[in-house]
């Protein structure tokens, strides 16, 4: 009698835990709005300055949660290869509605190749940041150190309209063994509309998947912005 009882209860326990594991792995999903303003300006023949501002709204785009200002310098190696070095000040909302102040660096290489109406852009970037510098124990060490690679393909329909597709993958270098490795991917579809004097209007729809973490996260972002760039 006892064996017959366990014979029926074991499959129930097995499927219960299987369901709970599957439930635990269900990603958190959010729709966001991203706003961007960016400008490049000439310093001399080889160097350019760079300023960027971005704001993001989360929780189905109802709450402001992320803001940064990016100040940088660009060195032109050739017409199609550039190096960027940036300092970024970030304000990121915590769960208790206070804000975390972050100081981040970016170094990246940009490559460009054109074939007729098609332009391929590749950006290889490294970044790291101090969170709550001098106000918390974590602020004393560099963290969130990533390698990121973004590949974009643009196609020029006419003199003004340029649709594009891009993919960016993140590789985390710091943290414990279980934290290191590939953990984020972004796929975007959008278009650029040329205005005047190297100014561009941009809009895109992006899918971001955060994986290899305790609670997977998927963000769906609608973005728009204005930029001035000499690297088109």
Short mmCIF file of N, CA and C in Angstrom, two decimals, residues 86-88 90 102-107 125-131 141-148 173-174:
data_model
loop_
_atom_site.label_atom_id
_atom_site.label_comp_id
_atom_site.label_asym_id
_atom_site.label_seq_id
_atom_site.Cartn_x
_atom_site.Cartn_y
_atom_site.Cartn_z
N UNK A 86 35.68 58.17 -23.85
CA UNK A 86 34.57 58.92 -23.28
C UNK A 86 34.51 58.79 -21.76
N UNK A 87 34.04 59.86 -21.12
CA UNK A 87 33.63 59.82 -19.72
C UNK A 87 32.11 59.99 -19.70
N UNK A 88 31.43 59.16 -18.89
CA UNK A 88 29.97 59.16 -18.85
C UNK A 88 29.50 59.28 -17.40
N UNK A 90 26.26 58.95 -15.01
CA UNK A 90 24.98 58.23 -15.07
C UNK A 90 24.19 58.43 -13.79
N UNK A 102 26.80 57.14 -11.11
CA UNK A 102 27.85 56.27 -11.65
C UNK A 102 28.79 57.06 -12.55
N UNK A 103 30.07 56.68 -12.49
CA UNK A 103 31.08 57.28 -13.34
C UNK A 103 31.65 56.17 -14.22
N UNK A 104 31.49 56.32 -15.50
CA UNK A 104 31.83 55.24 -16.43
C UNK A 104 32.84 55.72 -17.48
N UNK A 105 33.69 54.78 -17.91
CA UNK A 105 34.58 55.07 -19.04
C UNK A 105 34.18 54.21 -20.23
N UNK A 106 34.43 54.69 -21.43
CA UNK A 106 34.29 53.92 -22.66
C UNK A 106 35.52 54.16 -23.53
N UNK A 107 36.07 53.09 -24.06
CA UNK A 107 37.07 53.19 -25.14
C UNK A 107 36.55 52.32 -26.28
N UNK A 125 33.93 47.92 -28.26
CA UNK A 125 33.96 48.83 -27.12
C UNK A 125 34.28 48.10 -25.84
N UNK A 126 35.03 48.77 -24.96
CA UNK A 126 35.20 48.28 -23.59
C UNK A 126 34.73 49.37 -22.63
N UNK A 127 34.11 48.96 -21.52
CA UNK A 127 33.58 49.91 -20.55
C UNK A 127 33.70 49.36 -19.14
N UNK A 128 33.70 50.28 -18.18
CA UNK A 128 33.67 49.93 -16.77
C UNK A 128 33.17 51.13 -16.00
N UNK A 129 32.75 50.94 -14.74
CA UNK A 129 32.19 52.07 -14.00
C UNK A 129 32.40 51.93 -12.49
N UNK A 130 32.36 53.09 -11.83
CA UNK A 130 32.32 53.18 -10.37
C UNK A 130 30.90 53.56 -9.98
N UNK A 131 30.26 52.73 -9.18
CA UNK A 131 28.90 52.99 -8.72
C UNK A 131 28.94 53.67 -7.36
N UNK A 141 35.77 50.34 -6.17
CA UNK A 141 36.39 49.48 -7.18
C UNK A 141 35.63 49.56 -8.49
N UNK A 142 36.37 49.37 -9.55
CA UNK A 142 35.79 49.37 -10.89
C UNK A 142 34.97 48.11 -11.07
N UNK A 143 33.75 48.26 -11.61
CA UNK A 143 32.87 47.09 -11.79
C UNK A 143 32.15 47.19 -13.13
N UNK A 144 31.34 46.18 -13.40
CA UNK A 144 30.59 46.10 -14.66
C UNK A 144 31.52 46.36 -15.85
N UNK A 145 32.60 45.59 -15.90
CA UNK A 145 33.57 45.72 -16.98
C UNK A 145 33.14 44.81 -18.13
N UNK A 146 32.89 45.42 -19.27
CA UNK A 146 32.35 44.69 -20.42
C UNK A 146 33.20 44.88 -21.66
N UNK A 147 33.15 43.88 -22.52
CA UNK A 147 33.50 44.02 -23.92
C UNK A 147 32.19 43.96 -24.70
N UNK A 148 32.02 44.89 -25.65
CA UNK A 148 30.79 44.94 -26.43
C UNK A 148 31.14 45.08 -27.91
N UNK A 173 33.46 40.81 -18.01
CA UNK A 173 34.80 40.37 -17.64
C UNK A 173 35.01 40.23 -16.13
N UNK A 174 34.21 40.94 -15.31
CA UNK A 174 34.45 40.91 -13.87
C UNK A 174 33.38 40.09 -13.17
#
